[in-house]
XYZ file of C-alpha atoms in Angstrom:
762
model
C 102.479 112.284 148.133
C 99.491 114.281 149.421
C 95.909 113.210 148.725
C 95.344 116.357 146.604
C 98.378 115.555 144.507
C 97.262 111.948 144.086
C 93.799 113.000 142.930
C 95.331 115.542 140.561
C 97.550 112.904 138.984
C 94.640 110.473 138.645
C 92.687 113.223 136.900
C 95.573 113.721 134.442
C 95.585 109.995 133.693
C 91.811 110.040 133.167
C 92.127 112.891 130.673
C 94.894 111.112 128.777
C 92.777 107.936 128.716
C 89.932 109.827 127.043
C 92.405 111.371 124.608
C 93.412 107.833 123.608
C 89.761 106.941 123.019
C 89.308 109.824 120.599
C 92.551 109.097 118.753
C 91.376 105.639 117.654
C 87.897 106.926 116.888
C 89.496 109.236 114.339
C 91.795 106.606 112.867
C 89.049 104.082 112.186
C 86.472 106.629 111.050
C 88.946 108.385 108.745
C 89.962 105.113 107.132
C 86.295 104.354 106.547
C 85.576 107.787 105.066
C 88.649 107.682 102.831
C 87.256 104.542 101.163
C 84.770 106.692 99.267
C 87.546 108.694 97.634
C 90.616 106.459 97.568
C 89.042 102.983 97.561
C 89.641 99.940 99.761
C 92.908 98.733 98.260
C 95.847 98.228 100.582
C 97.651 101.058 98.769
C 94.837 103.495 99.559
C 94.573 102.263 103.157
C 98.337 102.575 103.639
C 98.430 106.164 102.429
C 95.769 107.183 104.955
C 97.448 105.346 107.842
C 100.818 106.665 106.680
C 99.550 110.241 106.755
C 98.070 109.614 110.211
C 101.346 108.281 111.614
C 103.543 110.879 109.915
C 101.548 113.537 111.716
C 101.994 111.715 115.031
C 105.762 111.512 114.533
C 106.150 115.146 113.514
C 104.002 116.394 116.375
C 105.828 114.302 118.936
C 109.247 115.431 117.744
C 108.418 119.126 117.249
C 106.586 119.619 120.537
C 109.180 117.596 122.442
C 111.835 120.136 121.452
C 110.002 123.042 123.080
C 107.724 121.851 125.853
C 110.359 121.594 128.583
C 110.798 125.374 128.498
C 107.077 126.078 128.924
C 106.150 127.404 132.342
C 102.539 126.220 132.032
C 102.444 123.044 129.938
C 98.959 122.154 131.170
C 97.643 125.192 129.336
C 99.480 123.996 126.247
C 97.899 120.569 126.644
C 94.426 122.094 126.894
C 95.069 124.125 123.746
C 96.194 120.992 121.905
C 93.020 119.103 122.836
C 90.784 121.984 121.769
C 92.749 122.278 118.523
C 92.349 118.552 117.874
C 88.595 118.863 118.402
C 88.291 121.803 115.996
C 90.361 120.240 113.212
C 88.776 116.800 113.621
C 85.283 118.299 113.390
C 86.287 119.824 110.049
C 87.773 116.586 108.704
C 84.533 115.012 107.350
C 83.935 118.119 105.228
C 87.559 118.245 104.061
C 87.485 114.550 103.148
C 84.244 115.216 101.292
C 85.911 118.035 99.375
C 88.666 115.629 98.313
C 85.960 113.556 96.626
C 85.525 116.358 94.097
C 89.239 117.109 93.702
C 90.618 113.578 93.553
C 89.307 112.308 90.170
C 90.734 115.187 88.152
C 94.003 115.238 90.054
C 94.531 111.478 89.833
C 93.856 111.450 86.086
C 96.320 114.322 85.580
C 99.133 112.326 87.205
C 101.498 110.206 85.108
C 100.310 106.660 84.533
C 101.352 104.090 87.102
C 100.405 102.952 90.564
C 103.295 104.808 92.188
C 102.041 108.231 91.120
C 98.467 107.454 92.116
C 99.619 106.291 95.559
C 101.777 109.406 95.910
C 98.833 111.607 94.997
C 96.667 109.898 97.594
C 99.386 110.390 100.196
C 99.693 114.103 99.455
C 95.941 114.608 99.738
C 95.776 112.552 102.932
C 98.629 114.550 104.440
C 96.910 117.817 103.587
C 93.681 116.817 105.351
C 94.795 114.599 108.241
C 98.290 115.697 109.252
C 97.321 118.975 110.992
C 95.065 117.037 113.367
C 97.453 114.126 113.912
C 100.333 116.573 114.448
C 98.459 117.884 117.465
C 97.601 114.354 118.613
C 101.273 113.390 118.418
C 102.234 116.475 120.408
C 100.122 115.428 123.404
C 102.510 112.689 124.611
C 105.608 114.839 125.219
C 103.420 117.554 126.753
C 101.679 115.162 129.124
C 105.040 113.556 129.939
C 106.334 117.005 130.875
C 103.295 117.520 133.127
C 103.130 114.098 134.739
C 106.697 112.736 134.884
C 108.217 115.368 137.177
C 110.153 113.263 139.671
C 113.645 112.006 139.015
C 113.899 108.275 139.544
C 110.246 107.726 138.567
C 110.308 108.864 134.950
C 110.134 105.422 133.350
C 107.305 104.372 135.618
C 105.393 107.607 135.081
C 105.629 107.610 131.294
C 104.710 103.926 131.434
C 101.513 104.889 133.215
C 100.778 107.476 130.567
C 101.390 104.857 127.878
C 99.122 102.439 129.737
C 96.122 104.737 130.056
C 96.425 106.249 126.575
C 96.777 102.848 124.913
C 93.954 101.399 127.015
C 91.802 104.307 125.889
C 92.817 103.607 122.300
C 91.754 99.965 122.709
C 88.370 101.030 124.082
C 87.919 103.590 121.307
C 88.830 100.944 118.741
C 86.305 98.333 119.856
C 83.507 100.856 120.449
C 84.031 102.482 117.060
C 84.219 99.175 115.205
C 81.202 97.579 116.867
C 78.973 100.386 118.143
C 79.643 103.935 116.991
C 79.887 103.320 113.232
C 76.886 101.022 113.356
C 74.518 103.216 115.335
C 75.849 106.752 114.803
C 77.424 106.750 111.355
C 80.959 107.719 110.350
C 80.516 111.499 110.375
C 78.732 111.544 113.726
C 81.391 109.225 115.172
C 84.048 111.799 114.292
C 81.972 114.523 115.946
C 81.778 112.333 119.060
C 85.575 112.119 119.083
C 85.770 115.908 118.796
C 83.381 116.267 121.732
C 85.633 114.013 123.808
C 88.642 116.181 122.986
C 86.716 119.309 123.943
C 85.837 117.704 127.257
C 89.497 116.783 127.827
C 90.573 120.331 127.003
C 88.016 121.762 129.412
C 89.157 119.285 132.058
C 92.759 120.363 131.629
C 91.785 124.018 132.037
C 89.810 123.158 135.168
C 92.832 121.368 136.616
C 94.996 124.365 135.803
C 92.674 126.663 137.758
C 92.700 124.276 140.702
C 96.483 124.128 140.746
C 98.432 125.902 143.474
C 101.188 128.437 142.978
C 104.400 127.235 141.326
C 107.138 125.749 143.468
C 109.876 127.928 144.895
C 112.955 128.272 142.761
C 114.948 126.105 145.156
C 112.571 123.262 144.445
C 112.532 123.764 140.716
C 116.170 123.894 139.802
C 116.131 120.572 138.029
C 118.502 118.866 140.428
C 116.729 118.814 143.788
C 113.468 119.566 145.511
C 112.584 121.607 148.529
C 111.625 119.660 151.603
C 107.959 118.877 151.660
C 107.365 120.439 148.227
C 107.967 117.493 145.900
C 104.313 116.456 145.861
C 102.685 119.864 145.712
C 100.001 120.322 143.056
C 100.945 123.008 140.539
C 100.105 123.856 136.953
C 102.963 121.865 135.544
C 103.363 119.836 138.660
C 105.921 122.619 138.826
C 107.633 125.052 136.532
C 110.845 123.464 135.233
C 110.560 119.779 136.058
C 111.912 118.237 139.233
C 114.660 115.680 138.804
C 117.217 114.140 141.097
C 120.723 113.735 139.777
C 121.221 110.839 142.160
C 118.628 108.857 140.269
C 120.198 109.320 136.838
C 120.942 106.021 135.100
C 124.609 105.484 134.176
C 124.200 105.020 130.413
C 126.869 106.087 127.963
C 126.233 108.314 124.968
C 126.614 105.234 122.751
C 124.062 103.391 124.848
C 121.582 106.249 124.465
C 122.059 106.267 120.689
C 121.540 102.508 120.659
C 118.277 102.818 122.616
C 116.911 105.418 120.164
C 117.905 103.411 117.081
C 116.768 100.108 118.571
C 113.382 101.523 119.530
C 112.922 102.832 115.978
C 113.694 99.332 114.676
C 111.292 97.942 117.275
C 108.566 100.110 115.739
C 109.388 98.598 112.350
C 109.142 95.098 113.804
C 105.922 95.723 115.746
C 104.002 97.043 112.741
C 105.500 94.306 110.595
C 104.072 91.739 112.989
C 100.721 93.521 112.938
C 100.577 93.252 109.132
C 101.500 89.562 109.130
C 99.259 88.605 112.040
C 96.308 90.435 110.504
C 96.793 88.571 107.220
C 96.959 85.206 108.985
C 93.977 85.990 111.217
C 91.922 86.835 108.121
C 92.002 83.102 107.392
C 89.932 82.537 110.528
C 87.691 85.622 110.457
C 84.520 86.654 108.664
C 86.306 89.619 107.035
C 83.476 91.742 108.428
C 83.702 95.500 108.906
C 84.551 94.942 112.558
C 87.114 92.122 112.118
C 90.162 94.372 111.893
C 88.892 96.509 114.780
C 88.689 93.423 116.997
C 92.226 92.389 116.100
C 93.545 95.902 116.658
C 91.714 96.094 119.988
C 93.483 92.952 121.223
C 96.782 94.314 119.914
C 96.316 97.597 121.786
C 95.048 95.876 124.944
C 98.205 93.758 125.012
C 100.358 96.865 124.623
C 98.462 98.548 127.458
C 98.898 95.599 129.819
C 102.571 95.404 128.901
C 102.921 99.102 129.675
C 101.255 98.502 133.043
C 103.615 95.640 133.842
C 106.686 97.597 132.794
C 105.601 100.588 134.837
C 104.984 98.407 137.904
C 108.425 96.809 137.651
C 110.142 100.161 137.238
C 108.592 101.402 140.466
C 110.653 98.727 142.192
C 113.887 98.463 140.230
C 115.997 100.466 137.829
C 115.817 99.767 134.111
C 118.930 98.454 132.403
C 119.858 97.582 128.861
C 119.741 93.921 129.801
C 116.020 94.319 130.489
C 115.590 95.781 127.020
C 117.680 92.992 125.531
C 115.845 90.212 127.365
C 112.482 91.556 126.195
C 113.676 91.649 122.591
C 114.915 88.054 122.779
C 111.604 86.942 124.271
C 109.581 88.744 121.592
C 111.583 87.116 118.792
C 111.120 83.606 120.179
C 107.460 84.131 121.035
C 106.669 85.513 117.568
C 107.776 82.218 116.035
C 105.927 80.188 118.662
C 102.776 82.124 117.775
C 103.018 80.636 114.277
C 102.474 77.257 115.908
C 99.342 78.628 117.571
C 98.042 79.862 114.218
C 98.797 76.512 112.603
C 96.874 74.594 115.261
C 93.776 76.784 115.462
C 91.788 74.575 113.054
C 92.256 71.561 115.317
C 90.489 73.417 118.141
C 87.302 73.950 116.054
C 86.542 77.077 118.040
C 84.066 78.214 115.395
C 81.879 75.221 116.287
C 81.848 76.302 119.932
C 80.530 79.740 119.004
C 78.243 78.674 116.167
C 80.322 80.294 113.431
C 82.258 83.507 112.902
C 80.738 85.500 115.741
C 82.229 88.578 117.385
C 83.112 86.512 120.452
C 84.848 83.884 118.316
C 86.922 86.408 116.387
C 87.895 88.188 119.597
C 88.947 84.891 121.183
C 91.207 83.768 118.342
C 92.836 87.196 118.268
C 93.330 87.038 122.027
C 94.795 83.518 121.963
C 97.318 84.359 119.284
C 98.165 88.061 119.642
C 97.872 88.907 123.305
C 101.064 87.242 124.650
C 103.528 88.855 122.213
C 101.839 92.265 122.352
C 102.170 92.302 126.141
C 105.919 91.969 125.681
C 105.897 94.675 123.018
C 104.070 96.962 125.459
C 106.713 96.573 128.162
C 109.268 98.215 125.900
C 107.931 101.767 126.178
C 108.400 102.318 129.927
C 111.796 100.621 129.771
C 112.874 102.792 126.842
C 111.400 105.875 128.536
C 113.471 105.140 131.628
C 116.658 104.455 129.695
C 116.448 107.307 127.225
C 115.605 109.938 129.849
C 118.167 108.367 132.216
C 115.434 108.875 134.845
C 116.044 112.637 134.813
C 112.883 114.703 134.538
C 114.238 118.043 133.417
C 114.244 117.163 129.687
C 111.497 114.543 129.715
C 109.410 116.257 127.033
C 112.349 116.452 124.637
C 113.487 112.879 125.127
C 110.058 111.220 125.162
C 108.984 113.245 122.146
C 112.127 112.304 120.255
C 112.159 108.597 121.019
C 108.416 108.305 120.353
C 108.882 110.016 116.989
C 111.668 107.587 116.058
C 109.471 104.636 116.996
C 106.550 105.977 114.965
C 108.721 106.514 111.893
C 109.978 102.964 112.273
C 106.376 101.785 112.522
C 105.514 103.533 109.241
C 108.444 101.817 107.545
C 107.448 98.479 109.082
C 103.867 98.697 107.893
C 104.802 99.667 104.348
C 107.907 97.495 104.098
C 106.217 94.365 105.379
C 103.024 94.797 103.399
C 104.536 95.824 100.076
C 107.938 94.110 100.099
C 108.545 91.416 102.696
C 105.264 89.493 102.470
C 105.165 89.379 98.641
C 108.845 88.376 98.479
C 109.230 86.128 101.531
C 105.689 85.063 102.344
C 103.893 85.308 105.678
C 105.858 82.607 107.468
C 109.315 83.766 106.406
C 108.468 87.433 107.016
C 107.671 86.510 110.616
C 110.972 84.681 110.916
C 112.856 87.649 109.453
C 111.243 90.026 111.938
C 112.034 87.617 114.767
C 115.682 87.601 113.667
C 115.695 91.395 114.014
C 114.366 91.032 117.563
C 117.110 88.550 118.405
C 119.769 90.850 116.938
C 118.509 93.820 118.962
C 118.485 91.699 122.110
C 122.017 90.443 121.566
C 123.306 93.969 120.889
C 121.633 95.321 124.036
C 123.276 92.689 126.195
C 126.663 93.575 124.716
C 126.113 97.250 125.575
C 125.142 96.331 129.132
C 128.585 95.588 130.518
C 127.294 95.323 134.062
C 125.020 92.409 133.252
C 125.243 88.978 134.721
C 127.549 86.444 133.112
C 124.695 84.008 132.652
C 123.006 86.469 130.313
C 125.939 86.253 127.914
C 124.543 82.935 126.744
C 120.943 84.176 126.487
C 121.185 85.260 122.820
C 122.621 81.908 121.785
C 119.911 80.101 123.723
C 117.183 82.234 122.170
C 118.594 81.663 118.681
C 118.740 77.899 119.172
C 115.196 77.798 120.540
C 113.947 79.928 117.632
C 115.688 77.738 115.042
C 114.121 74.644 116.575
C 110.698 76.313 116.638
C 111.020 77.211 112.948
C 112.249 73.729 112.025
C 109.239 71.980 113.552
C 106.636 74.323 112.067
C 104.020 72.267 110.229
C 104.020 72.518 106.464
C 101.039 73.755 104.494
C 100.204 76.502 102.070
C 98.217 78.404 104.688
C 99.396 78.941 108.213
C 96.413 77.669 110.106
C 94.095 77.214 107.146
C 91.193 74.848 107.434
C 92.023 73.737 103.903
C 95.442 72.106 103.754
C 95.010 69.471 101.044
C 98.310 70.270 99.380
C 97.952 67.368 96.951
C 94.943 69.134 95.405
C 96.641 72.548 95.244
C 97.005 73.825 91.671
C 97.752 77.508 92.397
C 99.125 79.404 95.381
C 100.476 82.928 95.778
C 100.866 85.413 98.625
C 100.551 88.989 97.411
C 100.470 92.459 98.868
C 96.954 92.150 100.294
C 95.617 88.754 99.284
C 96.773 85.186 99.586
C 95.126 83.044 96.920
C 95.005 79.255 96.756
C 93.110 77.178 94.208
C 92.225 73.552 94.912
C 90.950 71.056 92.364
C 89.047 67.801 92.722
C 89.500 66.303 89.238
C 87.197 63.343 89.825
C 84.316 65.741 90.501
C 85.393 68.333 87.898
C 85.418 70.859 90.726
C 87.637 73.822 91.580
C 87.508 76.401 94.345
C 89.597 79.440 95.241
C 90.445 80.573 98.743
C 91.167 84.280 99.135
C 92.711 85.028 102.521
C 91.118 81.792 103.662
C 87.583 82.526 102.433
C 86.101 80.316 99.731
C 85.424 82.052 96.423
C 84.640 80.979 92.854
C 83.473 77.420 93.426
C 82.540 75.578 90.236
C 79.584 73.617 91.577
C 76.458 73.657 89.437
C 74.633 76.428 91.344
C 77.646 78.740 91.323
C 78.356 78.160 87.641
C 74.730 79.047 86.833
C 75.236 82.283 88.751
C 78.428 83.176 86.869
C 76.873 82.278 83.509
C 73.777 84.413 84.067
C 75.966 87.368 85.096
C 77.853 87.009 81.842
C 75.015 86.259 79.427
C 72.021 88.308 80.586
C 73.383 91.867 80.148
C 74.436 91.315 76.498
C 71.083 89.652 75.806
C 69.331 92.727 77.173
C 71.703 95.076 75.346
C 72.601 93.499 71.973
C 75.363 95.233 70.071
C 76.945 96.657 73.217
C 80.070 98.639 72.398
C 81.737 98.179 75.768
C 81.252 96.626 79.189
C 82.621 97.137 82.669
C 82.972 94.188 85.059
C 83.654 95.096 88.679
C 85.209 92.173 90.559
C 86.803 90.036 87.856
C 87.596 87.215 90.297
C 88.754 84.226 88.269
C 87.020 85.504 85.150
C 84.113 83.094 84.663
C 81.412 85.784 84.334
C 83.741 87.964 82.254
C 84.681 85.073 79.975
C 81.011 84.270 79.518
C 80.281 87.884 78.566
C 83.226 87.790 76.166
C 81.441 85.150 74.050
C 79.071 87.907 72.883
C 81.798 89.724 70.904
C 81.684 92.953 72.865
C 84.551 95.103 71.456
C 85.907 96.317 74.831
C 85.543 94.735 78.266
C 87.158 96.544 81.191
C 87.522 94.137 84.122
C 88.500 95.442 87.558
C 89.677 93.543 90.618
C 91.621 94.340 93.769
C 93.678 91.161 93.637
C 96.260 90.594 90.887
C 96.715 87.111 92.371
C 93.084 86.282 91.523
C 93.699 87.467 87.968
C 96.730 85.190 87.738
C 94.727 82.303 89.154
C 92.217 82.767 86.324
C 94.683 80.861 84.152
C 93.801 77.617 85.953
C 90.093 78.340 85.323
C 90.647 78.525 81.560
C 88.031 75.863 80.823
C 85.405 77.586 82.920
C 86.209 81.158 81.778
C 86.575 80.282 78.092
C 90.254 81.351 78.012
C 89.276 84.952 78.627
C 92.852 85.941 79.530
C 93.790 85.362 75.882
C 91.130 87.748 74.592
C 92.387 90.932 72.940
C 89.130 92.635 73.889
C 89.832 92.265 77.619
C 91.516 95.069 79.556
C 92.413 94.200 83.157
C 92.688 96.848 85.876
C 94.101 96.125 89.340
C 92.069 98.634 91.314
C 89.194 99.086 93.704
C 85.960 98.983 91.709
C 84.416 102.065 93.224
C 87.626 104.043 92.828
C 87.785 103.020 89.167
C 84.229 104.294 88.652
C 85.082 107.563 90.360
C 88.154 108.159 88.216
C 86.990 106.955 84.805
C 85.383 109.345 82.335
C 83.979 106.582 80.132
C 80.350 105.528 79.862
C 79.434 101.860 79.478
C 76.629 100.000 77.770
C 76.946 97.237 80.366
C 78.055 97.439 83.972
C 78.215 94.157 85.875
C 79.112 93.932 89.571
C 80.029 90.648 91.243
C 81.419 92.006 94.515
C 81.935 89.737 97.480
C 79.498 89.641 100.374
C 78.280 93.078 101.629
C 79.375 92.145 105.161
C 82.927 91.827 103.825
C 85.233 94.682 104.848
C 86.334 95.184 101.231
C 82.858 95.229 99.622
C 80.388 97.044 101.863
C 80.889 100.326 99.988
C 79.529 98.690 96.809
C 76.005 98.523 98.248
C 75.289 102.184 99.058
C 73.259 104.916 97.412
C 76.389 106.883 96.493
C 77.828 103.841 94.721
C 74.663 103.347 92.689
C 74.710 107.032 91.786
C 78.219 106.487 90.405
C 76.892 103.544 88.400
C 74.031 105.663 87.070
C 76.451 108.388 85.915
C 78.681 105.892 84.082
C 75.860 103.885 82.492
C 74.983 104.718 78.875
C 71.471 105.950 78.086
C 70.335 102.510 76.900
C 72.690 100.624 79.210
C 72.151 97.632 81.503
C 73.289 97.339 85.105
C 73.436 93.961 86.868
C 74.698 93.119 90.353
C 74.891 89.893 92.337
C 73.213 90.193 95.742
C 73.822 87.257 98.105
C 70.986 85.761 100.102
C 73.194 83.784 102.477
C 74.706 85.459 105.528
C 72.602 88.617 105.060
C 69.958 89.763 107.515
C 66.622 90.101 105.768
C 66.291 93.756 106.751
C 69.717 94.441 105.227
C 68.707 92.551 102.081
C 65.536 94.628 101.708
C 67.504 97.820 102.382
C 70.001 96.949 99.625
C 67.203 96.299 97.128
C 65.456 99.512 98.174
C 68.700 101.451 97.749
C 69.136 100.157 94.182
C 65.470 100.814 93.399
C 65.816 104.400 94.650
C 68.315 105.052 91.832
C 67.027 102.530 89.263
C 63.218 102.238 89.570
C 63.086 99.996 86.477
C 64.578 97.038 88.309
C 63.873 93.309 88.160
C 65.061 90.723 90.691
C 66.469 87.506 89.231
C 67.604 84.326 90.956
C 69.275 81.109 89.837
C 68.355 79.392 93.081
C 70.557 78.418 95.994
C 71.807 81.676 97.590
C 72.185 83.723 94.398
C 70.032 86.683 93.445
C 70.629 89.600 91.092
C 69.278 93.056 90.465
C 68.964 93.949 86.790
C 68.234 97.595 86.002
C 67.666 99.567 82.817
C 66.514 103.104 82.187
C 63.328 101.856 80.503
C 61.084 99.149 81.987
C 61.846 95.558 81.060
C 58.484 94.933 79.420
C 57.088 91.562 78.255
C 58.069 92.554 74.716
C 61.669 93.142 75.828
C 61.696 89.782 77.634
C 60.448 87.992 74.517
C 63.287 89.532 72.517
C 65.792 88.436 75.188
C 64.500 84.858 75.122
C 64.540 84.784 71.330
C 68.172 85.894 71.255
C 69.007 83.318 73.913
C 67.405 80.522 71.911
C 69.468 81.499 68.859
C 72.773 81.391 70.759
C 74.116 77.840 71.288
C 76.506 78.953 74.043
C 73.657 80.529 76.015
C 71.517 77.412 75.648
C 74.399 75.205 76.769
C 75.193 77.412 79.775
C 71.693 78.428 80.928
C 69.289 76.015 79.294
C 66.309 76.640 76.979
C 64.409 79.958 76.994
C 61.757 78.705 79.405
C 64.485 77.877 81.931
C 65.923 81.392 81.598
C 62.468 82.920 82.030
C 62.153 80.899 85.242
C 65.068 82.829 86.711
C 62.913 85.961 87.053
C 62.107 86.133 90.769
C 60.212 89.419 91.113
C 59.150 91.977 88.558
C 58.342 95.603 89.366
C 55.015 95.212 91.187
C 55.950 92.278 93.400
C 59.384 93.734 94.020
C 58.143 97.108 95.258
C 55.686 95.374 97.590
C 58.475 93.168 98.970
C 60.851 96.089 99.455
C 58.265 98.270 101.167
C 58.975 101.643 102.653
C 62.121 102.264 104.609
C 65.591 103.815 104.569
C 68.179 103.650 101.851
C 71.781 102.807 102.683
C 74.221 105.707 102.519
C 77.989 105.836 102.768
C 77.704 107.410 106.184
C 75.559 104.727 107.812
C 76.324 101.525 105.873
C 77.099 98.715 108.305
C 76.315 95.088 107.493
C 76.490 92.575 110.324
C 76.895 88.989 109.078
C 73.787 86.893 109.683
C 74.365 83.658 111.542
């Protein structure tokens, strides 16, 4: 290979690396922007990711069918990158337009979660699929450009997979930790578009630098002219160069098996991602960047696996036994990883890092996910080699097709695991089921490979035995790797679609606590109960005779049950987790049996999405969202959210929201208060001590006369006195009234949807 040709190929890899960076920028930024319209529920998230991946699959398949006939595929690649940039730059405005369309459309659909999810999917497809179609088309086109030499196809497409996936990993971590924080979501998307424009310009520059196409004798698809195989041309030649002598001897049945098996592998890989993410949540801070860190490790493992597979294929031919051996190893290792999860608490890694830091979360993801994802990454170059049979003349068609099959399998794996397997089987057994699929694929591959060694005939049996033993010795416990494994104190446990909820009780201390995906929620210690009681009692005291109330974040119902003692005719309570609603039954003493109330209407939905879709106005709106640094709650502390509250609050209504003091940087805390005050200038800050504070807002100032009326009503209500104490104790909960509060807040920015980013305080 000449030095010019080598430089040209390196330049192609560099462009495809940058293309991978932009692809993950879009995915993460689009998911974040879709929160404002569709909410943060797993159903909303899945529709956006589903639309993203459907576009990838369609683009890969459609372009793969045509690119091999193109005389100048590099020009096509440049056009794709420019098209991606143009469509991506429009996407923030199109997603914003959905914000106006979605409420009316969703309310016009038949009742039921299925129709709402379908509506979200259709809207997501309309906005995102054109861009992702072009993104998906880039792989078969670049394969057509780069993998032009028979006998090196698997290695070459492995290199493409390596650089593109490595770019995706870099784009993932930079977007999650840097771009969204310092640029904002919209500007991050524009940055991705700029990268694609640069890649498109780079491809055009390479095309101009290319030499004349190869002579026909060198481009006949079966041989190459002497001394011409490494010449730099637009397509690295017109029709691709491929040597018949290098073609792998795989039967038609073997090729069909590879395509089907790789589709099933996509199902398994995304199934593992769902399960591993759920288990890792037990050990993470659930911050906005937590999933990005996990996904970065996942992608980095795939990239390294692609590098290893490509390196091996430069030295030996791929066979079905390689594919089968990798599948067997993945199945066994996936079960062994469960042991790693289960033993993480014993390592006390959080103590080493001083808590849930970025470095800590990256390390636990690396320790658990990196080994199996490396194996998963080796599959692509092996499959690329097998499915193309190392012949380059139809590389675009075959790579496009097999990549599309894998992506469709991945869509099914993500949805099937998240919505079916985990709720039915649980996290542990879902992993085992996926591992069984790996073992079955490995065994089938070895049967297809009739030229394999005799010793390998016993490999499936050995892998099955080892996996069975690994499953048998898994430690018991309601959480895989939870720090809280006191099963004797467990009074409720359920693994749902997006949350795993466990409730522990210490009867001798009259104490209960819930763990939601491993994070402690709803403790019944004295300070926390005071917080729940004030959230329930204060709004009705400020708004006597309220006709209705809306509670966002029902949790286990203590605040809602407290509010229900004031005989409000209708209370709409919203929560993402149906498992938390079920667990409210074991909090019946604390929540005053609120689940039995005929006035209560429960809604399993994202709170912000409920506000966006409802047409009702409420006399009381109470928000008890989890910590603002939590990935599922940050959007409930922005100016746009408070504008939604203002539109749904009745003229004489009361708005109250819990604002945590713990784990929040003081600047973020001031910014949150300033953001509320910007919409509700008649705001008072309350606090029950410990780490609990609350903003209470009305349209008219809470004057001393109003406060005297509140305290008089409190004194006349025995339940209020029992829960909160005498009137003077309630008055002591006022932390800052208007004058002191405005001085404390000071001048500064308000938090918007575009720039909201809360880093947990150590």
